[in-house]
């Protein structure tokens, strides 16, 4: 590993979870309450905001999503790709989980619950919208909070950087076809033009902008300049997420008040999906003799979602006041407490993981 890559990796995962990340579910909960209240008090204002669209993309939300996604892309170090072959087993676990298993299990659970178990509890059209939102969550692997989960489990920093970089590159080409396939299976009409536009707006352009910004900052002052810049714009990122959730629930308020159990109904399959995917990846990594410093991040990366992208695409495809957008926001609500519980499980199960008699802990396994 080069000295530059080592420094980048340590700093990318070296920050402990900040106050915002640790209490993300609290801020989202407060934004939900505020959004419902403001939507009831000022319905005309929010109707006007929802009309600010170009090609089915709401301009206000587009700016807010960019505020969330762009800073994350600055942290992606594509120089780490030279180490992609150093730990092939851990990388294989996560990529198979992310792209060949997780999207399909999420679609299956969504259909099972909303066309099976919950069929009599929500209207059929709403059920299809919730299924679509959950499919978008399942098809969007995380690229930001993974640094936090890796650091909290003493994961290998360089591996995390490699994983994020490769996932982002795959997402450019695989996200739209995968989403279209699964939405088609769920009998949801896919507006291809809007889907491709969303990928361009919220993945390709921010990724290019982040890479160019990182290159410029690194040339000015190395990793210190990158850290300083991302630290300064972090409040904008926080505001973007909170305001986006507020807007969504301002439009969804009437529906939620009429169906107070809907959030819990959406959360149930999302939680089952997270726990199931984590268990599969974690046991696979242990059984395949992957060191825990690689296996734990591989499992957690496969479990976490790029919910910012899912929210953005749901809004673009189905609208601000859609059930699909609501489902993706519920994903934000449940992700942090679930992931923190899984982090705790990893740390407590470390002795069990490392007791496997054939686990080889040498570097490069």
PDB file of N, CA and C in Angstrom, residues 239-329:
ATOM      1  N   UNK A 239     -28.466  19.497   6.568  1.00  0.00           N
ATOM      2  CA  UNK A 239     -29.670  20.271   6.263  1.00  0.00           C
ATOM      3  C   UNK A 239     -30.408  19.690   5.065  1.00  0.00           C
ATOM      4  N   UNK A 240     -29.661  19.230   4.050  1.00  0.00           N
ATOM      5  CA  UNK A 240     -30.292  18.660   2.869  1.00  0.00           C
ATOM      6  C   UNK A 240     -31.145  17.462   3.206  1.00  0.00           C
ATOM      7  N   UNK A 241     -30.629  16.550   4.036  1.00  0.00           N
ATOM      8  CA  UNK A 241     -31.391  15.366   4.399  1.00  0.00           C
ATOM      9  C   UNK A 241     -32.625  15.723   5.212  1.00  0.00           C
ATOM     10  N   UNK A 242     -32.446  16.551   6.228  1.00  0.00           N
ATOM     11  CA  UNK A 242     -33.558  16.885   7.123  1.00  0.00           C
ATOM     12  C   UNK A 242     -34.665  17.619   6.361  1.00  0.00           C
ATOM     13  N   UNK A 243     -34.296  18.578   5.512  1.00  0.00           N
ATOM     14  CA  UNK A 243     -35.306  19.336   4.775  1.00  0.00           C
ATOM     15  C   UNK A 243     -36.006  18.449   3.751  1.00  0.00           C
ATOM     16  N   UNK A 244     -35.268  17.520   3.127  1.00  0.00           N
ATOM     17  CA  UNK A 244     -35.903  16.602   2.182  1.00  0.00           C
ATOM     18  C   UNK A 244     -36.963  15.753   2.878  1.00  0.00           C
ATOM     19  N   UNK A 245     -36.617  15.212   4.046  1.00  0.00           N
ATOM     20  CA  UNK A 245     -37.591  14.423   4.806  1.00  0.00           C
ATOM     21  C   UNK A 245     -38.791  15.282   5.201  1.00  0.00           C
ATOM     22  N   UNK A 246     -38.520  16.506   5.619  1.00  0.00           N
ATOM     23  CA  UNK A 246     -39.609  17.417   6.008  1.00  0.00           C
ATOM     24  C   UNK A 246     -40.564  17.634   4.836  1.00  0.00           C
ATOM     25  N   UNK A 247     -40.016  17.886   3.643  1.00  0.00           N
ATOM     26  CA  UNK A 247     -40.855  18.102   2.475  1.00  0.00           C
ATOM     27  C   UNK A 247     -41.695  16.872   2.146  1.00  0.00           C
ATOM     28  N   UNK A 248     -41.057  15.709   2.201  1.00  0.00           N
ATOM     29  CA  UNK A 248     -41.782  14.484   1.892  1.00  0.00           C
ATOM     30  C   UNK A 248     -42.982  14.294   2.815  1.00  0.00           C
ATOM     31  N   UNK A 249     -42.770  14.527   4.097  1.00  0.00           N
ATOM     32  CA  UNK A 249     -43.859  14.301   5.039  1.00  0.00           C
ATOM     33  C   UNK A 249     -44.856  15.453   5.068  1.00  0.00           C
ATOM     34  N   UNK A 250     -44.465  16.604   4.582  1.00  0.00           N
ATOM     35  CA  UNK A 250     -45.447  17.679   4.421  1.00  0.00           C
ATOM     36  C   UNK A 250     -46.485  17.278   3.383  1.00  0.00           C
ATOM     37  N   UNK A 251     -46.035  16.553   2.344  1.00  0.00           N
ATOM     38  CA  UNK A 251     -46.964  16.082   1.317  1.00  0.00           C
ATOM     39  C   UNK A 251     -47.667  14.792   1.725  1.00  0.00           C
ATOM     40  N   UNK A 252     -47.011  13.991   2.553  1.00  0.00           N
ATOM     41  CA  UNK A 252     -47.567  12.701   2.930  1.00  0.00           C
ATOM     42  C   UNK A 252     -48.414  12.773   4.189  1.00  0.00           C
ATOM     43  N   UNK A 253     -48.454  13.932   4.846  1.00  0.00           N
ATOM     44  CA  UNK A 253     -49.063  14.048   6.161  1.00  0.00           C
ATOM     45  C   UNK A 253     -50.483  13.531   6.248  1.00  0.00           C
ATOM     46  N   UNK A 254     -51.336  13.915   5.285  1.00  0.00           N
ATOM     47  CA  UNK A 254     -52.739  13.516   5.335  1.00  0.00           C
ATOM     48  C   UNK A 254     -52.875  11.999   5.259  1.00  0.00           C
ATOM     49  N   UNK A 255     -52.089  11.395   4.366  1.00  0.00           N
ATOM     50  CA  UNK A 255     -52.151   9.941   4.213  1.00  0.00           C
ATOM     51  C   UNK A 255     -51.682   9.234   5.486  1.00  0.00           C
ATOM     52  N   UNK A 256     -50.619   9.739   6.097  1.00  0.00           N
ATOM     53  CA  UNK A 256     -50.090   9.106   7.302  1.00  0.00           C
ATOM     54  C   UNK A 256     -51.062   9.244   8.465  1.00  0.00           C
ATOM     55  N   UNK A 257     -51.688  10.409   8.593  1.00  0.00           N
ATOM     56  CA  UNK A 257     -52.656  10.608   9.673  1.00  0.00           C
ATOM     57  C   UNK A 257     -53.859   9.689   9.501  1.00  0.00           C
ATOM     58  N   UNK A 258     -54.218   9.406   8.254  1.00  0.00           N
ATOM     59  CA  UNK A 258     -55.335   8.506   7.996  1.00  0.00           C
ATOM     60  C   UNK A 258     -54.938   7.036   8.148  1.00  0.00           C
ATOM     61  N   UNK A 259     -53.625   6.750   7.985  1.00  0.00           N
ATOM     62  CA  UNK A 259     -53.121   5.377   8.113  1.00  0.00           C
ATOM     63  C   UNK A 259     -51.896   5.375   9.025  1.00  0.00           C
ATOM     64  N   UNK A 260     -52.083   5.522  10.319  1.00  0.00           N
ATOM     65  CA  UNK A 260     -50.944   5.694  11.229  1.00  0.00           C
ATOM     66  C   UNK A 260     -50.013   4.486  11.312  1.00  0.00           C
ATOM     67  N   UNK A 261     -50.473   3.312  10.901  1.00  0.00           N
ATOM     68  CA  UNK A 261     -49.639   2.116  10.999  1.00  0.00           C
ATOM     69  C   UNK A 261     -48.747   1.903   9.779  1.00  0.00           C
ATOM     70  N   UNK A 262     -48.871   2.765   8.770  1.00  0.00           N
ATOM     71  CA  UNK A 262     -48.193   2.507   7.509  1.00  0.00           C
ATOM     72  C   UNK A 262     -46.671   2.479   7.666  1.00  0.00           C
ATOM     73  N   UNK A 263     -46.128   3.367   8.519  1.00  0.00           N
ATOM     74  CA  UNK A 263     -44.675   3.397   8.697  1.00  0.00           C
ATOM     75  C   UNK A 263     -44.183   2.093   9.307  1.00  0.00           C
ATOM     76  N   UNK A 264     -44.914   1.584  10.303  1.00  0.00           N
ATOM     77  CA  UNK A 264     -44.536   0.311  10.918  1.00  0.00           C
ATOM     78  C   UNK A 264     -44.622  -0.836   9.921  1.00  0.00           C
ATOM     79  N   UNK A 265     -45.633  -0.817   9.070  1.00  0.00           N
ATOM     80  CA  UNK A 265     -45.788  -1.877   8.077  1.00  0.00           C
ATOM     81  C   UNK A 265     -44.625  -1.891   7.088  1.00  0.00           C
ATOM     82  N   UNK A 266     -44.186  -0.711   6.688  1.00  0.00           N
ATOM     83  CA  UNK A 266     -43.044  -0.629   5.772  1.00  0.00           C
ATOM     84  C   UNK A 266     -41.761  -1.042   6.487  1.00  0.00           C
ATOM     85  N   UNK A 267     -41.622  -0.662   7.758  1.00  0.00           N
ATOM     86  CA  UNK A 267     -40.392  -0.936   8.503  1.00  0.00           C
ATOM     87  C   UNK A 267     -40.156  -2.425   8.713  1.00  0.00           C
ATOM     88  N   UNK A 268     -41.210  -3.202   8.878  1.00  0.00           N
ATOM     89  CA  UNK A 268     -41.048  -4.627   9.206  1.00  0.00           C
ATOM     90  C   UNK A 268     -40.226  -5.376   8.154  1.00  0.00           C
ATOM     91  N   UNK A 269     -40.600  -5.369   6.860  1.00  0.00           N
ATOM     92  CA  UNK A 269     -39.771  -6.082   5.878  1.00  0.00           C
ATOM     93  C   UNK A 269     -38.386  -5.470   5.712  1.00  0.00           C
ATOM     94  N   UNK A 270     -38.263  -4.151   5.917  1.00  0.00           N
ATOM     95  CA  UNK A 270     -36.941  -3.525   5.811  1.00  0.00           C
ATOM     96  C   UNK A 270     -36.001  -4.044   6.901  1.00  0.00           C
ATOM     97  N   UNK A 271     -36.515  -4.199   8.113  1.00  0.00           N
ATOM     98  CA  UNK A 271     -35.690  -4.707   9.211  1.00  0.00           C
ATOM     99  C   UNK A 271     -35.330  -6.171   8.981  1.00  0.00           C
ATOM    100  N   UNK A 272     -36.308  -6.961   8.544  1.00  0.00           N
ATOM    101  CA  UNK A 272     -36.041  -8.374   8.256  1.00  0.00           C
ATOM    102  C   UNK A 272     -34.977  -8.501   7.172  1.00  0.00           C
ATOM    103  N   UNK A 273     -35.075  -7.664   6.143  1.00  0.00           N
ATOM    104  CA  UNK A 273     -34.086  -7.670   5.060  1.00  0.00           C
ATOM    105  C   UNK A 273     -32.696  -7.367   5.594  1.00  0.00           C
ATOM    106  N   UNK A 274     -32.570  -6.336   6.421  1.00  0.00           N
ATOM    107  CA  UNK A 274     -31.263  -5.934   6.942  1.00  0.00           C
ATOM    108  C   UNK A 274     -30.631  -7.044   7.769  1.00  0.00           C
ATOM    109  N   UNK A 275     -31.390  -7.603   8.685  1.00  0.00           N
ATOM    110  CA  UNK A 275     -30.859  -8.654   9.557  1.00  0.00           C
ATOM    111  C   UNK A 275     -30.518  -9.902   8.752  1.00  0.00           C
ATOM    112  N   UNK A 276     -31.378 -10.275   7.818  1.00  0.00           N
ATOM    113  CA  UNK A 276     -31.133 -11.465   7.014  1.00  0.00           C
ATOM    114  C   UNK A 276     -29.911 -11.342   6.120  1.00  0.00           C
ATOM    115  N   UNK A 277     -29.778 -10.194   5.449  1.00  0.00           N
ATOM    116  CA  UNK A 277     -28.624  -9.977   4.572  1.00  0.00           C
ATOM    117  C   UNK A 277     -27.333  -9.944   5.377  1.00  0.00           C
ATOM    118  N   UNK A 278     -27.368  -9.283   6.536  1.00  0.00           N
ATOM    119  CA  UNK A 278     -26.170  -9.257   7.373  1.00  0.00           C
ATOM    120  C   UNK A 278     -25.776 -10.667   7.794  1.00  0.00           C
ATOM    121  N   UNK A 279     -26.752 -11.449   8.273  1.00  0.00           N
ATOM    122  CA  UNK A 279     -26.449 -12.800   8.728  1.00  0.00           C
ATOM    123  C   UNK A 279     -25.856 -13.652   7.625  1.00  0.00           C
ATOM    124  N   UNK A 280     -26.417 -13.569   6.418  1.00  0.00           N
ATOM    125  CA  UNK A 280     -25.905 -14.335   5.292  1.00  0.00           C
ATOM    126  C   UNK A 280     -24.465 -13.961   4.965  1.00  0.00           C
ATOM    127  N   UNK A 281     -24.193 -12.661   4.868  1.00  0.00           N
ATOM    128  CA  UNK A 281     -22.845 -12.209   4.508  1.00  0.00           C
ATOM    129  C   UNK A 281     -21.830 -12.513   5.611  1.00  0.00           C
ATOM    130  N   UNK A 282     -22.228 -12.312   6.864  1.00  0.00           N
ATOM    131  CA  UNK A 282     -21.308 -12.515   7.998  1.00  0.00           C
ATOM    132  C   UNK A 282     -20.937 -13.992   8.128  1.00  0.00           C
ATOM    133  N   UNK A 283     -21.933 -14.880   8.018  1.00  0.00           N
ATOM    134  CA  UNK A 283     -21.661 -16.319   8.100  1.00  0.00           C
ATOM    135  C   UNK A 283     -20.855 -16.801   6.900  1.00  0.00           C
ATOM    136  N   UNK A 284     -21.157 -16.263   5.729  1.00  0.00           N
ATOM    137  CA  UNK A 284     -20.390 -16.621   4.536  1.00  0.00           C
ATOM    138  C   UNK A 284     -18.926 -16.225   4.711  1.00  0.00           C
ATOM    139  N   UNK A 285     -18.688 -15.000   5.173  1.00  0.00           N
ATOM    140  CA  UNK A 285     -17.312 -14.535   5.353  1.00  0.00           C
ATOM    141  C   UNK A 285     -16.561 -15.418   6.357  1.00  0.00           C
ATOM    142  N   UNK A 286     -17.217 -15.752   7.459  1.00  0.00           N
ATOM    143  CA  UNK A 286     -16.568 -16.608   8.466  1.00  0.00           C
ATOM    144  C   UNK A 286     -16.294 -17.996   7.893  1.00  0.00           C
ATOM    145  N   UNK A 287     -17.280 -18.566   7.211  1.00  0.00           N
ATOM    146  CA  UNK A 287     -17.099 -19.901   6.652  1.00  0.00           C
ATOM    147  C   UNK A 287     -16.089 -19.953   5.531  1.00  0.00           C
ATOM    148  N   UNK A 288     -15.841 -18.816   4.894  1.00  0.00           N
ATOM    149  CA  UNK A 288     -14.904 -18.751   3.767  1.00  0.00           C
ATOM    150  C   UNK A 288     -13.513 -18.296   4.211  1.00  0.00           C
ATOM    151  N   UNK A 289     -13.310 -18.292   5.531  1.00  0.00           N
ATOM    152  CA  UNK A 289     -12.001 -17.994   6.118  1.00  0.00           C
ATOM    153  C   UNK A 289     -11.537 -16.562   5.871  1.00  0.00           C
ATOM    154  N   UNK A 290     -12.472 -15.622   5.864  1.00  0.00           N
ATOM    155  CA  UNK A 290     -12.128 -14.205   5.673  1.00  0.00           C
ATOM    156  C   UNK A 290     -11.867 -13.596   7.050  1.00  0.00           C
ATOM    157  N   UNK A 291     -10.729 -12.923   7.270  1.00  0.00           N
ATOM    158  CA  UNK A 291     -10.468 -12.288   8.574  1.00  0.00           C
ATOM    159  C   UNK A 291     -11.582 -11.320   8.943  1.00  0.00           C
ATOM    160  N   UNK A 292     -11.849 -11.164  10.227  1.00  0.00           N
ATOM    161  CA  UNK A 292     -12.977 -10.333  10.650  1.00  0.00           C
ATOM    162  C   UNK A 292     -12.794  -8.873  10.270  1.00  0.00           C
ATOM    163  N   UNK A 293     -11.550  -8.414  10.152  1.00  0.00           N
ATOM    164  CA  UNK A 293     -11.322  -7.029   9.739  1.00  0.00           C
ATOM    165  C   UNK A 293     -11.790  -6.777   8.309  1.00  0.00           C
ATOM    166  N   UNK A 294     -11.966  -7.855   7.549  1.00  0.00           N
ATOM    167  CA  UNK A 294     -12.500  -7.788   6.194  1.00  0.00           C
ATOM    168  C   UNK A 294     -13.950  -8.268   6.168  1.00  0.00           C
ATOM    169  N   UNK A 295     -14.217  -9.352   6.883  1.00  0.00           N
ATOM    170  CA  UNK A 295     -15.538  -9.958   6.856  1.00  0.00           C
ATOM    171  C   UNK A 295     -16.622  -9.089   7.459  1.00  0.00           C
ATOM    172  N   UNK A 296     -16.317  -8.419   8.582  1.00  0.00           N
ATOM    173  CA  UNK A 296     -17.329  -7.569   9.222  1.00  0.00           C
ATOM    174  C   UNK A 296     -17.720  -6.387   8.337  1.00  0.00           C
ATOM    175  N   UNK A 297     -16.756  -5.613   7.814  1.00  0.00           N
ATOM    176  CA  UNK A 297     -17.146  -4.533   6.894  1.00  0.00           C
ATOM    177  C   UNK A 297     -17.857  -5.053   5.648  1.00  0.00           C
ATOM    178  N   UNK A 298     -17.452  -6.221   5.140  1.00  0.00           N
ATOM    179  CA  UNK A 298     -18.116  -6.771   3.961  1.00  0.00           C
ATOM    180  C   UNK A 298     -19.596  -6.998   4.237  1.00  0.00           C
ATOM    181  N   UNK A 299     -19.908  -7.554   5.414  1.00  0.00           N
ATOM    182  CA  UNK A 299     -21.298  -7.812   5.771  1.00  0.00           C
ATOM    183  C   UNK A 299     -22.071  -6.523   6.002  1.00  0.00           C
ATOM    184  N   UNK A 300     -21.454  -5.564   6.670  1.00  0.00           N
ATOM    185  CA  UNK A 300     -22.145  -4.316   6.990  1.00  0.00           C
ATOM    186  C   UNK A 300     -22.347  -3.455   5.750  1.00  0.00           C
ATOM    187  N   UNK A 301     -21.369  -3.460   4.846  1.00  0.00           N
ATOM    188  CA  UNK A 301     -21.513  -2.709   3.596  1.00  0.00           C
ATOM    189  C   UNK A 301     -22.652  -3.292   2.764  1.00  0.00           C
ATOM    190  N   UNK A 302     -22.742  -4.623   2.733  1.00  0.00           N
ATOM    191  CA  UNK A 302     -23.815  -5.255   1.992  1.00  0.00           C
ATOM    192  C   UNK A 302     -25.189  -5.000   2.587  1.00  0.00           C
ATOM    193  N   UNK A 303     -25.234  -4.739   3.891  1.00  0.00           N
ATOM    194  CA  UNK A 303     -26.511  -4.530   4.578  1.00  0.00           C
ATOM    195  C   UNK A 303     -27.015  -3.105   4.441  1.00  0.00           C
ATOM    196  N   UNK A 304     -26.123  -2.132   4.491  1.00  0.00           N
ATOM    197  CA  UNK A 304     -26.498  -0.723   4.491  1.00  0.00           C
ATOM    198  C   UNK A 304     -26.980  -0.278   3.114  1.00  0.00           C
ATOM    199  N   UNK A 305     -27.737   0.834   3.078  1.00  0.00           N
ATOM    200  CA  UNK A 305     -28.323   1.332   1.833  1.00  0.00           C
ATOM    201  C   UNK A 305     -27.856   2.751   1.513  1.00  0.00           C
ATOM    202  N   UNK A 306     -27.811   3.076   0.247  1.00  0.00           N
ATOM    203  CA  UNK A 306     -27.575   4.441  -0.216  1.00  0.00           C
ATOM    204  C   UNK A 306     -28.941   5.114  -0.260  1.00  0.00           C
ATOM    205  N   UNK A 307     -29.485   5.418   0.924  1.00  0.00           N
ATOM    206  CA  UNK A 307     -30.871   5.885   0.978  1.00  0.00           C
ATOM    207  C   UNK A 307     -31.055   7.250   0.330  1.00  0.00           C
ATOM    208  N   UNK A 308     -29.992   8.058   0.275  1.00  0.00           N
ATOM    209  CA  UNK A 308     -30.113   9.357  -0.393  1.00  0.00           C
ATOM    210  C   UNK A 308     -30.461   9.177  -1.871  1.00  0.00           C
ATOM    211  N   UNK A 309     -29.794   8.226  -2.522  1.00  0.00           N
ATOM    212  CA  UNK A 309     -30.085   7.951  -3.930  1.00  0.00           C
ATOM    213  C   UNK A 309     -31.492   7.375  -4.079  1.00  0.00           C
ATOM    214  N   UNK A 310     -31.860   6.469  -3.187  1.00  0.00           N
ATOM    215  CA  UNK A 310     -33.194   5.866  -3.273  1.00  0.00           C
ATOM    216  C   UNK A 310     -34.290   6.920  -3.130  1.00  0.00           C
ATOM    217  N   UNK A 311     -34.108   7.836  -2.193  1.00  0.00           N
ATOM    218  CA  UNK A 311     -35.078   8.924  -2.011  1.00  0.00           C
ATOM    219  C   UNK A 311     -35.166   9.772  -3.274  1.00  0.00           C
ATOM    220  N   UNK A 312     -34.021  10.132  -3.820  1.00  0.00           N
ATOM    221  CA  UNK A 312     -33.993  10.996  -5.005  1.00  0.00           C
ATOM    222  C   UNK A 312     -34.684  10.339  -6.190  1.00  0.00           C
ATOM    223  N   UNK A 313     -34.379   9.073  -6.444  1.00  0.00           N
ATOM    224  CA  UNK A 313     -34.963   8.392  -7.590  1.00  0.00           C
ATOM    225  C   UNK A 313     -36.452   8.160  -7.385  1.00  0.00           C
ATOM    226  N   UNK A 314     -36.853   7.836  -6.151  1.00  0.00           N
ATOM    227  CA  UNK A 314     -38.286   7.651  -5.869  1.00  0.00           C
ATOM    228  C   UNK A 314     -39.070   8.925  -6.158  1.00  0.00           C
ATOM    229  N   UNK A 315     -38.519  10.053  -5.756  1.00  0.00           N
ATOM    230  CA  UNK A 315     -39.187  11.332  -6.005  1.00  0.00           C
ATOM    231  C   UNK A 315     -39.250  11.621  -7.504  1.00  0.00           C
ATOM    232  N   UNK A 316     -38.145  11.354  -8.207  1.00  0.00           N
ATOM    233  CA  UNK A 316     -38.114  11.622  -9.647  1.00  0.00           C
ATOM    234  C   UNK A 316     -39.086  10.733 -10.411  1.00  0.00           C
ATOM    235  N   UNK A 317     -39.135   9.451 -10.042  1.00  0.00           N
ATOM    236  CA  UNK A 317     -39.973   8.505 -10.772  1.00  0.00           C
ATOM    237  C   UNK A 317     -41.451   8.613 -10.425  1.00  0.00           C
ATOM    238  N   UNK A 318     -41.735   8.805  -9.143  1.00  0.00           N
ATOM    239  CA  UNK A 318     -43.110   8.676  -8.681  1.00  0.00           C
ATOM    240  C   UNK A 318     -43.691   9.931  -8.035  1.00  0.00           C
ATOM    241  N   UNK A 319     -42.851  10.922  -7.741  1.00  0.00           N
ATOM    242  CA  UNK A 319     -43.358  12.176  -7.200  1.00  0.00           C
ATOM    243  C   UNK A 319     -43.119  12.334  -5.709  1.00  0.00           C
ATOM    244  N   UNK A 320     -43.164  13.591  -5.276  1.00  0.00           N
ATOM    245  CA  UNK A 320     -42.907  13.919  -3.872  1.00  0.00           C
ATOM    246  C   UNK A 320     -43.921  13.298  -2.922  1.00  0.00           C
ATOM    247  N   UNK A 321     -45.153  13.205  -3.352  1.00  0.00           N
ATOM    248  CA  UNK A 321     -46.203  12.720  -2.460  1.00  0.00           C
ATOM    249  C   UNK A 321     -46.553  11.259  -2.718  1.00  0.00           C
ATOM    250  N   UNK A 322     -45.606  10.502  -3.250  1.00  0.00           N
ATOM    251  CA  UNK A 322     -45.861   9.104  -3.587  1.00  0.00           C
ATOM    252  C   UNK A 322     -45.560   8.181  -2.413  1.00  0.00           C
ATOM    253  N   UNK A 323     -46.177   7.010  -2.457  1.00  0.00           N
ATOM    254  CA  UNK A 323     -45.876   5.994  -1.466  1.00  0.00           C
ATOM    255  C   UNK A 323     -44.456   5.475  -1.595  1.00  0.00           C
ATOM    256  N   UNK A 324     -43.910   5.484  -2.815  1.00  0.00           N
ATOM    257  CA  UNK A 324     -42.533   5.039  -3.026  1.00  0.00           C
ATOM    258  C   UNK A 324     -41.555   5.951  -2.285  1.00  0.00           C
ATOM    259  N   UNK A 325     -41.768   7.252  -2.385  1.00  0.00           N
ATOM    260  CA  UNK A 325     -40.911   8.195  -1.664  1.00  0.00           C
ATOM    261  C   UNK A 325     -41.033   7.993  -0.158  1.00  0.00           C
ATOM    262  N   UNK A 326     -42.254   7.764   0.313  1.00  0.00           N
ATOM    263  CA  UNK A 326     -42.463   7.520   1.737  1.00  0.00           C
ATOM    264  C   UNK A 326     -41.695   6.286   2.191  1.00  0.00           C
ATOM    265  N   UNK A 327     -41.727   5.212   1.422  1.00  0.00           N
ATOM    266  CA  UNK A 327     -41.033   3.981   1.794  1.00  0.00           C
ATOM    267  C   UNK A 327     -39.528   4.198   1.912  1.00  0.00           C
ATOM    268  N   UNK A 328     -38.956   4.991   0.997  1.00  0.00           N
ATOM    269  CA  UNK A 328     -37.513   5.238   1.080  1.00  0.00           C
ATOM    270  C   UNK A 328     -37.157   6.047   2.320  1.00  0.00           C
ATOM    271  N   UNK A 329     -38.030   6.957   2.727  1.00  0.00           N
ATOM    272  CA  UNK A 329     -37.766   7.741   3.937  1.00  0.00           C
ATOM    273  C   UNK A 329     -37.863   6.862   5.184  1.00  0.00           C
TER     274      UNK A 329
END
